[in-house]
Coordinates of C-alpha atoms in Angstrom, one line a residue:
X233 CA -95.0 180.9 209.8
X234 CA -93.6 184.1 208.2
X235 CA -96.7 186.3 207.3
X236 CA -97.9 186.4 204.0
X237 CA -96.4 189.7 203.4
X238 CA -92.9 189.2 205.0
X239 CA -92.8 186.3 202.1
X240 CA -90.4 186.0 198.9
X241 CA -92.0 183.9 196.0
X242 CA -90.0 182.2 193.5
X243 CA -90.6 180.6 190.5
X244 CA -88.6 177.1 189.5
X245 CA -88.2 175.9 186.1
X246 CA -86.9 172.8 185.9
X247 CA -85.3 171.1 183.1
X248 CA -87.4 167.6 181.7
X249 CA -84.2 165.4 182.4
X250 CA -84.6 163.6 185.8
X251 CA -80.7 164.3 186.2
X252 CA -81.9 167.4 186.6
X253 CA -85.8 167.8 186.8
X254 CA -85.2 165.7 190.6
X255 CA -83.2 167.7 192.3
X256 CA -84.4 171.0 191.5
X257 CA -88.1 169.6 192.5
X258 CA -86.1 169.0 196.0
X259 CA -84.6 172.9 195.5
X260 CA -88.2 174.1 195.6
X261 CA -89.3 172.3 198.2
X262 CA -86.2 172.8 200.4
X263 CA -86.5 176.6 200.2
X264 CA -90.2 176.2 201.1
X265 CA -89.2 175.1 204.3
X266 CA -87.4 178.5 204.5
X267 CA -90.9 180.6 205.1
X268 CA -90.4 180.8 200.9
X269 CA -93.3 180.5 198.9
X270 CA -92.2 178.1 195.8
X271 CA -94.6 177.5 193.0
X272 CA -92.8 174.9 190.4
X273 CA -93.8 175.6 187.2
X274 CA -94.0 172.1 185.7
X275 CA -93.3 170.4 182.9
X276 CA -96.9 169.4 181.1
X277 CA -96.8 165.4 182.5
X278 CA -94.4 166.3 184.6
X279 CA -96.8 167.2 187.5
X280 CA -97.7 163.7 188.3
X281 CA -93.8 162.8 189.0
X282 CA -93.7 164.5 192.5
X283 CA -97.1 165.9 192.9
X284 CA -97.8 162.8 195.7
X285 CA -94.3 165.0 197.8
X286 CA -96.0 167.9 197.1
X287 CA -99.2 167.0 198.9
X288 CA -97.6 165.7 201.8
X289 CA -95.5 169.0 202.2
X290 CA -99.0 171.2 201.8
X291 CA -100.3 169.1 204.8
X292 CA -97.0 170.1 207.0
X293 CA -98.3 173.7 206.2
X294 CA -95.1 174.1 203.6
X295 CA -96.2 177.4 201.4
X296 CA -95.3 175.0 197.8
X297 CA -97.2 175.0 194.7
X298 CA -97.3 173.3 191.0
X299 CA -98.3 175.4 188.0
X300 CA -98.1 173.3 184.6
X301 CA -97.0 175.2 181.4
X302 CA -99.5 174.6 179.1
X303 CA -98.4 174.3 175.8
X304 CA -99.6 176.2 172.5
X305 CA -102.1 174.5 170.9
X306 CA -101.7 175.2 167.4
X307 CA -97.3 173.8 167.1
X308 CA -95.6 175.1 165.0
X309 CA -92.5 172.7 163.9
X310 CA -91.1 171.5 166.2
X311 CA -86.8 170.7 165.9
X312 CA -85.5 167.0 166.7
X313 CA -85.5 166.5 170.7
X314 CA -88.5 168.7 171.0
X315 CA -90.2 168.4 174.3
X316 CA -93.7 167.5 174.8
X317 CA -93.6 165.9 178.5
X318 CA -91.5 165.3 180.9
X319 CA -88.9 162.4 180.8
X320 CA -86.8 161.0 183.2
X321 CA -83.9 160.1 180.0
X322 CA -84.8 163.3 178.2
X323 CA -81.0 164.1 176.8
X324 CA -78.8 167.9 177.8
X325 CA -80.0 168.7 173.6
X326 CA -83.6 168.2 174.3
X327 CA -85.2 171.9 173.2
X328 CA -87.8 172.7 175.5
X329 CA -87.8 176.4 173.5
X330 CA -92.4 175.7 173.1
X331 CA -92.1 177.0 176.7
X332 CA -90.7 180.4 176.2
X333 CA -94.0 182.0 175.9
X334 CA -95.5 180.4 179.0
X335 CA -92.9 180.9 180.7
X336 CA -93.3 184.9 180.4
X337 CA -96.8 184.7 180.1
X338 CA -97.3 183.8 183.9
X339 CA -93.8 185.8 184.6
X340 CA -95.4 188.4 184.0
X341 CA -98.9 187.9 185.5
X342 CA -97.1 187.0 188.6
X343 CA -94.7 188.9 189.4
X344 CA -92.3 186.8 191.2
X345 CA -89.2 188.2 193.0
X346 CA -87.3 185.5 191.5
X347 CA -87.5 182.8 189.0
X348 CA -84.4 179.8 189.6
X349 CA -83.8 178.2 185.9
X350 CA -81.8 175.0 184.9
X351 CA -79.2 176.0 182.9
X352 CA -80.2 173.7 179.9
X353 CA -83.1 175.7 179.5
X354 CA -79.9 177.7 177.6
X355 CA -83.2 180.4 176.0
X356 CA -84.9 181.1 179.5
X357 CA -82.3 183.6 180.4
X358 CA -83.2 186.4 178.1
X359 CA -87.1 185.2 178.6
X360 CA -86.8 186.2 182.6
X361 CA -84.2 189.1 182.0
X362 CA -87.2 190.6 179.0
X363 CA -89.6 190.4 182.1
X364 CA -86.8 192.0 184.5
X365 CA -87.0 189.7 187.1
X366 CA -83.8 188.5 189.0
X367 CA -82.5 185.0 187.3
X368 CA -80.7 182.4 189.1
X369 CA -79.1 179.9 187.0
X370 CA -79.3 175.4 188.3
X371 CA -76.4 173.9 186.1
X372 CA -76.8 170.7 188.4
X373 CA -72.7 169.6 189.3
X374 CA -70.8 170.6 191.5
X375 CA -67.8 173.4 191.9
X376 CA -64.8 170.6 191.8
X377 CA -65.9 170.1 188.3
X378 CA -66.7 173.3 187.3
X379 CA -63.3 174.2 188.3
X380 CA -61.7 171.5 186.5
X381 CA -63.6 172.7 183.6
X382 CA -62.2 175.9 183.6
X383 CA -58.6 174.9 184.3
X384 CA -58.4 173.1 180.8
X385 CA -60.6 175.4 178.4
X386 CA -58.2 178.2 180.4
X387 CA -54.7 175.7 179.1
X388 CA -56.2 173.5 177.1
X389 CA -53.2 170.8 178.3
X390 CA -54.7 168.3 176.1
X391 CA -53.4 169.3 173.2
X392 CA -49.4 169.4 174.3
X393 CA -50.1 165.7 174.9
X394 CA -49.3 163.3 172.2
X395 CA -52.0 160.8 172.6
X396 CA -55.4 160.1 174.1
X397 CA -54.2 158.3 176.5
X398 CA -51.0 159.6 178.0
X399 CA -52.0 162.0 181.0
X400 CA -51.9 165.5 181.9
X401 CA -52.4 167.9 184.6
X402 CA -55.2 170.5 185.5
X403 CA -53.0 173.9 186.3
X404 CA -53.6 175.7 189.6
X405 CA -56.1 173.6 191.3
X406 CA -55.6 173.3 194.5
X407 CA -55.1 169.5 194.4
X408 CA -52.9 167.3 191.4
X409 CA -55.6 166.0 189.5
X410 CA -54.8 164.3 185.9
X411 CA -56.9 163.2 183.3
X412 CA -55.7 161.6 179.7
X413 CA -57.8 163.6 176.4
X414 CA -59.8 159.9 176.0
X415 CA -61.3 160.8 179.0
X416 CA -62.5 165.0 178.2
X417 CA -65.8 165.7 176.4
X418 CA -65.5 165.7 172.7
X419 CA -66.5 169.3 172.3
X420 CA -64.2 170.2 175.0
X421 CA -61.4 168.1 172.5
X422 CA -62.9 170.2 169.8
X423 CA -62.8 173.4 171.0
X424 CA -66.4 173.1 170.4
X425 CA -69.5 174.9 172.4
X426 CA -71.2 172.9 174.2
X427 CA -74.8 173.1 173.1
X428 CA -76.4 172.1 176.5
X429 CA -76.5 175.3 178.0
X430 CA -75.4 179.2 177.6
X431 CA -73.1 180.5 179.4
X432 CA -73.7 183.8 178.8
X433 CA -77.2 183.1 180.2
X434 CA -74.2 182.5 183.8
X435 CA -72.6 185.3 183.2
X436 CA -75.9 188.0 183.4
X437 CA -78.0 186.5 186.5
X438 CA -78.4 187.1 189.7
X439 CA -75.7 184.8 190.6
X440 CA -76.0 180.6 190.8
X441 CA -77.4 178.0 193.1
X442 CA -75.8 174.3 193.7
X443 CA -76.1 171.5 194.9
X444 CA -73.0 171.0 196.6
X445 CA -72.1 172.1 200.5
X446 CA -69.3 174.0 201.9
X447 CA -67.5 170.8 203.7
X448 CA -67.4 168.4 200.8
X449 CA -65.3 170.7 198.6
X450 CA -64.3 173.9 200.6
X451 CA -60.6 174.7 198.5
X452 CA -62.9 174.4 194.8
X453 CA -65.9 176.1 196.8
X454 CA -63.0 179.1 197.1
X455 CA -61.4 179.1 194.2
X456 CA -64.6 179.1 192.0
X457 CA -66.0 182.1 194.1
X458 CA -62.4 183.7 194.2
X459 CA -60.3 183.3 191.3
X460 CA -63.2 181.7 189.1
X461 CA -64.8 184.4 190.2
X462 CA -68.7 183.3 190.6
X463 CA -71.0 184.6 193.3
X464 CA -72.9 181.1 194.0
X465 CA -74.4 179.5 197.2
X466 CA -74.1 175.9 197.9
X467 CA -77.6 175.2 199.3
X468 CA -77.1 171.4 199.5
X469 CA -77.2 167.8 199.3
X470 CA -81.3 169.3 198.5
X471 CA -81.5 165.1 198.5
X472 CA -81.9 165.3 202.4
X473 CA -85.5 167.1 202.4
X474 CA -86.5 163.5 201.5
X475 CA -86.9 162.8 205.3
X476 CA -89.5 160.1 205.1
X477 CA -89.9 156.3 203.1
X478 CA -93.0 157.8 201.0
X479 CA -90.9 160.5 199.4
X480 CA -87.2 158.3 199.3
X481 CA -89.4 155.6 197.2
X482 CA -91.5 157.5 195.0
X483 CA -88.5 159.8 194.4
X484 CA -88.1 160.3 190.1
X485 CA -90.6 157.8 189.3
X486 CA -92.2 154.7 190.4
X487 CA -89.9 152.3 191.0
X488 CA -90.1 149.0 189.0
X489 CA -90.2 146.7 192.3
X490 CA -92.2 147.0 195.5
X491 CA -90.2 148.9 198.0
X492 CA -91.4 146.5 200.2
X493 CA -89.7 143.7 198.2
X494 CA -86.8 145.4 197.7
X495 CA -86.4 146.3 201.8
X496 CA -86.7 142.6 202.6
X497 CA -84.1 141.4 200.8
X498 CA -82.2 143.9 201.8
X499 CA -82.9 143.2 205.4
X500 CA -81.7 139.6 205.2
X501 CA -78.1 140.7 204.3
X502 CA -75.7 141.8 207.1
X503 CA -74.5 145.5 206.7
X504 CA -71.8 146.1 204.2
X505 CA -72.3 143.5 202.4
X506 CA -73.9 144.1 199.9
X507 CA -72.7 146.6 196.0
X508 CA -75.6 149.2 194.2
X509 CA -75.2 148.9 190.5
X510 CA -76.8 152.0 189.2
X511 CA -75.6 154.1 186.5
X512 CA -78.7 156.3 186.1
X513 CA -81.6 157.6 183.8
X514 CA -79.7 158.4 180.8
X515 CA -77.0 156.5 180.0
X516 CA -77.0 153.3 177.4
X517 CA -74.9 150.0 177.9
X518 CA -74.3 147.9 175.0
X519 CA -75.5 144.2 175.6
X520 CA -71.6 143.4 175.4
X521 CA -70.4 145.2 177.8
X522 CA -73.7 144.5 180.6
X523 CA -72.7 141.0 179.8
X524 CA -69.1 141.3 181.2
X525 CA -70.8 143.7 184.1
X526 CA -72.8 140.6 184.8
X527 CA -69.3 138.6 184.4
X528 CA -68.0 140.5 186.4
X529 CA -70.1 140.9 189.3
X530 CA -71.2 136.9 190.0
X531 CA -66.7 136.0 190.2
X532 CA -66.6 138.8 192.8
X533 CA -69.4 136.3 194.9
X534 CA -70.6 139.8 196.3
X535 CA -73.8 140.6 197.6
X536 CA -75.4 143.2 195.2
X537 CA -78.7 145.1 193.7
X538 CA -79.0 145.9 190.2
X539 CA -80.9 148.5 188.1
X540 CA -80.7 147.7 184.7
X541 CA -81.5 150.9 183.4
X542 CA -81.8 152.0 179.8
X543 CA -80.1 149.4 177.2
X544 CA -78.1 150.6 173.5
X545 CA -80.1 148.9 170.8
X546 CA -78.0 146.0 169.0
X547 CA -78.0 145.2 165.4
X548 CA -77.9 141.7 166.9
X549 CA -80.5 142.2 169.0
X550 CA -77.8 140.4 171.7
X551 CA -78.7 139.3 174.8
X552 CA -77.5 141.4 177.7
X553 CA -77.5 139.1 180.2
X554 CA -75.2 135.2 180.6
X555 CA -76.9 132.6 180.0
X556 CA -78.9 131.4 183.0
X557 CA -77.5 134.2 185.1
X558 CA -80.5 135.3 186.3
X559 CA -81.8 132.4 187.8
X560 CA -78.2 131.5 189.5
X561 CA -79.4 134.8 190.8
X562 CA -82.4 133.9 192.2
X563 CA -81.4 130.9 193.9
X564 CA -77.8 131.7 195.1
X565 CA -79.6 134.8 196.9
X566 CA -77.2 136.6 195.8
X567 CA -78.1 139.3 193.4
X568 CA -81.7 141.4 193.2
X569 CA -81.7 142.8 189.3
X570 CA -84.1 145.5 189.0
X571 CA -85.2 145.9 185.5
X572 CA -86.3 149.2 185.5
X573 CA -86.7 152.4 187.8
X574 CA -84.5 152.0 191.7
X575 CA -85.4 154.2 194.5
X576 CA -81.9 155.1 195.3
X577 CA -82.6 156.4 198.0
X578 CA -84.1 153.7 200.1
X579 CA -81.5 150.9 199.0
X580 CA -78.1 153.6 199.5
X581 CA -79.3 154.2 203.8
X582 CA -79.9 150.7 203.5
X583 CA -77.8 149.2 206.6
X584 CA -76.8 146.4 204.6
X585 CA -75.7 148.5 201.5
X586 CA -71.6 149.2 201.7
X587 CA -70.7 150.1 198.2
X588 CA -72.4 152.1 195.2
X589 CA -70.6 151.1 191.5
X590 CA -72.1 154.2 190.3
X591 CA -71.0 156.1 186.8
X592 CA -71.3 159.5 188.5
X593 CA -73.0 161.6 187.6
X594 CA -73.7 164.6 190.6
X595 CA -76.7 163.4 191.9
X596 CA -76.1 159.7 192.5
X597 CA -72.5 160.3 193.9
X598 CA -73.5 162.8 196.6
X599 CA -76.9 161.2 197.4
X600 CA -73.9 158.0 198.3
X601 CA -72.4 160.7 200.3
X602 CA -74.9 161.6 201.8
X603 CA -75.4 157.8 202.5
X604 CA -72.3 157.1 203.9
X605 CA -71.0 154.4 201.4
X606 CA -68.0 154.3 199.4
X607 CA -68.1 154.0 195.3
X608 CA -67.0 151.8 192.3
X609 CA -66.3 154.9 190.3
X610 CA -67.6 153.9 186.6
X611 CA -68.0 157.4 184.4
X612 CA -69.3 157.8 181.2
X613 CA -70.2 161.5 180.1
X614 CA -71.1 165.2 180.8
X615 CA -68.0 165.8 183.9
X616 CA -68.1 162.3 184.9
X617 CA -65.4 161.8 184.8
X618 CA -64.2 165.1 186.8
X619 CA -66.3 163.6 189.3
X620 CA -64.2 160.5 190.0
X621 CA -61.9 162.4 190.3
X622 CA -63.0 164.4 193.3
X623 CA -64.4 160.8 195.1
X624 CA -61.1 159.0 193.9
X625 CA -58.0 161.3 194.3
X626 CA -59.6 164.4 196.7
X627 CA -61.8 162.4 199.0
X628 CA -60.6 159.5 198.6
X629 CA -63.6 157.4 198.9
X630 CA -63.9 155.3 196.1
X631 CA -62.0 152.6 193.6
X632 CA -62.0 153.2 189.5
X633 CA -63.2 150.1 187.5
X634 CA -61.3 151.4 184.7
X635 CA -63.2 153.2 182.3
X636 CA -61.5 155.8 180.3
X637 CA -63.5 156.8 177.5
X638 CA -66.3 159.5 177.3
X639 CA -68.5 159.3 175.0
X640 CA -72.6 160.5 174.8
X641 CA -75.3 159.1 176.6
X642 CA -76.3 157.1 173.3
X643 CA -73.0 156.5 171.3
X644 CA -72.0 153.3 171.7
X645 CA -68.0 153.2 173.0
X646 CA -65.0 151.8 171.3
X647 CA -64.1 149.7 174.5
X648 CA -65.2 147.9 176.9
X649 CA -64.5 147.0 180.8
X650 CA -63.9 143.7 181.1
X651 CA -64.9 141.5 183.4
X652 CA -61.7 140.6 185.0
X653 CA -61.4 144.6 185.9
X654 CA -65.1 144.4 187.3
X655 CA -64.6 141.8 189.4
X656 CA -61.2 143.1 190.7
X657 CA -62.6 146.4 191.8
X658 CA -66.0 144.7 193.3
X659 CA -63.4 143.2 195.3
X660 CA -61.3 145.5 196.5
X661 CA -63.9 148.5 197.5
X662 CA -66.5 145.6 199.4
X663 CA -63.3 142.8 200.5
X664 CA -63.5 144.1 203.6
X665 CA -59.5 145.3 203.1
X666 CA -57.7 148.2 205.2
X667 CA -58.5 150.3 203.1
X668 CA -61.5 150.0 202.0
X669 CA -62.4 150.5 206.2
X670 CA -60.5 153.0 206.0
X671 CA -63.4 154.8 202.6
X672 CA -65.5 153.6 204.0
X673 CA -65.0 155.1 207.5
X674 CA -64.4 159.3 205.5
X675 CA -67.4 158.5 203.5
X676 CA -69.5 158.1 207.0
X677 CA -67.6 160.9 208.2
X678 CA -68.3 163.4 205.4
X679 CA -72.1 161.9 205.7
X680 CA -72.6 163.4 208.9
X681 CA -71.0 166.7 207.3
X682 CA -73.9 166.6 205.2
X683 CA -77.1 166.0 207.5
X684 CA -75.2 169.4 209.9
X685 CA -74.4 171.2 206.6
X686 CA -78.3 171.1 206.3
X687 CA -79.4 171.9 209.9
X688 CA -80.0 175.7 211.1
X689 CA -77.1 177.2 211.0
X690 CA -75.5 174.8 209.1
X691 CA -73.0 175.6 205.8
X692 CA -75.4 174.7 203.7
X693 CA -79.0 176.1 205.7
X694 CA -76.5 180.0 206.2
X695 CA -76.2 180.0 202.2
X696 CA -80.3 179.5 201.9
X697 CA -80.7 182.6 204.1
X698 CA -77.9 184.6 203.0
X699 CA -79.9 184.1 199.1
X700 CA -83.3 185.5 200.9
X701 CA -81.5 187.8 202.2
X702 CA -80.3 189.2 199.3
X703 CA -82.9 188.6 197.4
X704 CA -85.7 190.4 199.4
X705 CA -82.7 193.4 199.7
X706 CA -84.3 193.8 196.0
X707 CA -87.9 194.8 197.5
X708 CA -86.1 198.4 198.8
X709 CA -85.3 199.5 195.3
X710 CA -88.8 198.1 193.5

């Protein structure tokens, strides 16, 4: 055990949305296993989301703590989407500035050695700078996506093509990566700044922590560090800190299905025979699209677990499942439909699961890699179209369903992916072809590399130790 006098104290200030909150909690837990005193600054009402896992860590002797930032008793007028509590489906536009004074107060009182802040707290870097404490940024995605974004916004190649559907290549990257204008974020197409994160904060920070590992994207780690000049430590996959069933079952929030019911259903299926379908905590699909997805899944004759998340409200109050679909799936035991939160880690790691239909959010993508599961890619927004290219073109562990339209998480899309494309993608991934078997083999190899990266002496383990060492060197300068 590290003595208290020699311990580094790091505060972790996660964002409210599930895609950023969950990995930041894992990040704090990860650093505590390296002898760091980790303190999570919880959003009001948010501590309950991960209270049990933290308690389990503490019983193992880890020095990890929760501190809830209290909202002011008299709140000023708040802008739309202002934060009042933790919400797994909170958008990147959620305003968290009401937490600024509580954050500054605890930093001045406790004086930690470092504060890791989420990039979506776009005011937090200035607050941390003002207190005079080293700040590290967590941005929630991978080096590949950041390299693609840099290439697009440096050369603006999409402005040189004649239509939204005409492919163009990204210049200067280690691999040939092609996109279409329709797959780019609206704020990139219009050359407007994305209001959800502060790029200036990244420039002024001590550095960045990245939830990835070197062996997954080596050429892009080098590009990010050397060509783009970013000081970054790759410390992932952080989800691998969840080593027991309870941690995996409770990760994020209470599942909409009992873990034993879910596992019993999976136990009845042959290895690699089940497709897991989930589009994350934020995305909302229109009922018309869900109906097409359901028809495609049924026509594929593949076993599946479908975690249905938020549904985009329809003025017509449309049904989101075909008539009799759910009953047919129950009677045939072919499909398990989870209406709400699913224990994703438990499902992906089960031997029966051989594929994952995903929106390509980075957490889901990386968790699939860790489980050695190949993917059907269905990107929707954020940096997900970049992630799709990493999965399909670079790593070659997935097939595209045919999504080509970037739209914000709460917008209705003009284009619907038809049932025929869904059926074709499922059969291509799960049909047992030589190509599919090669994808499975590559995915399994990456899973082993991911596990090795976080073990003592692995690339991510060493990067955590390197960051700790640099922060400790700041002690001598005080």
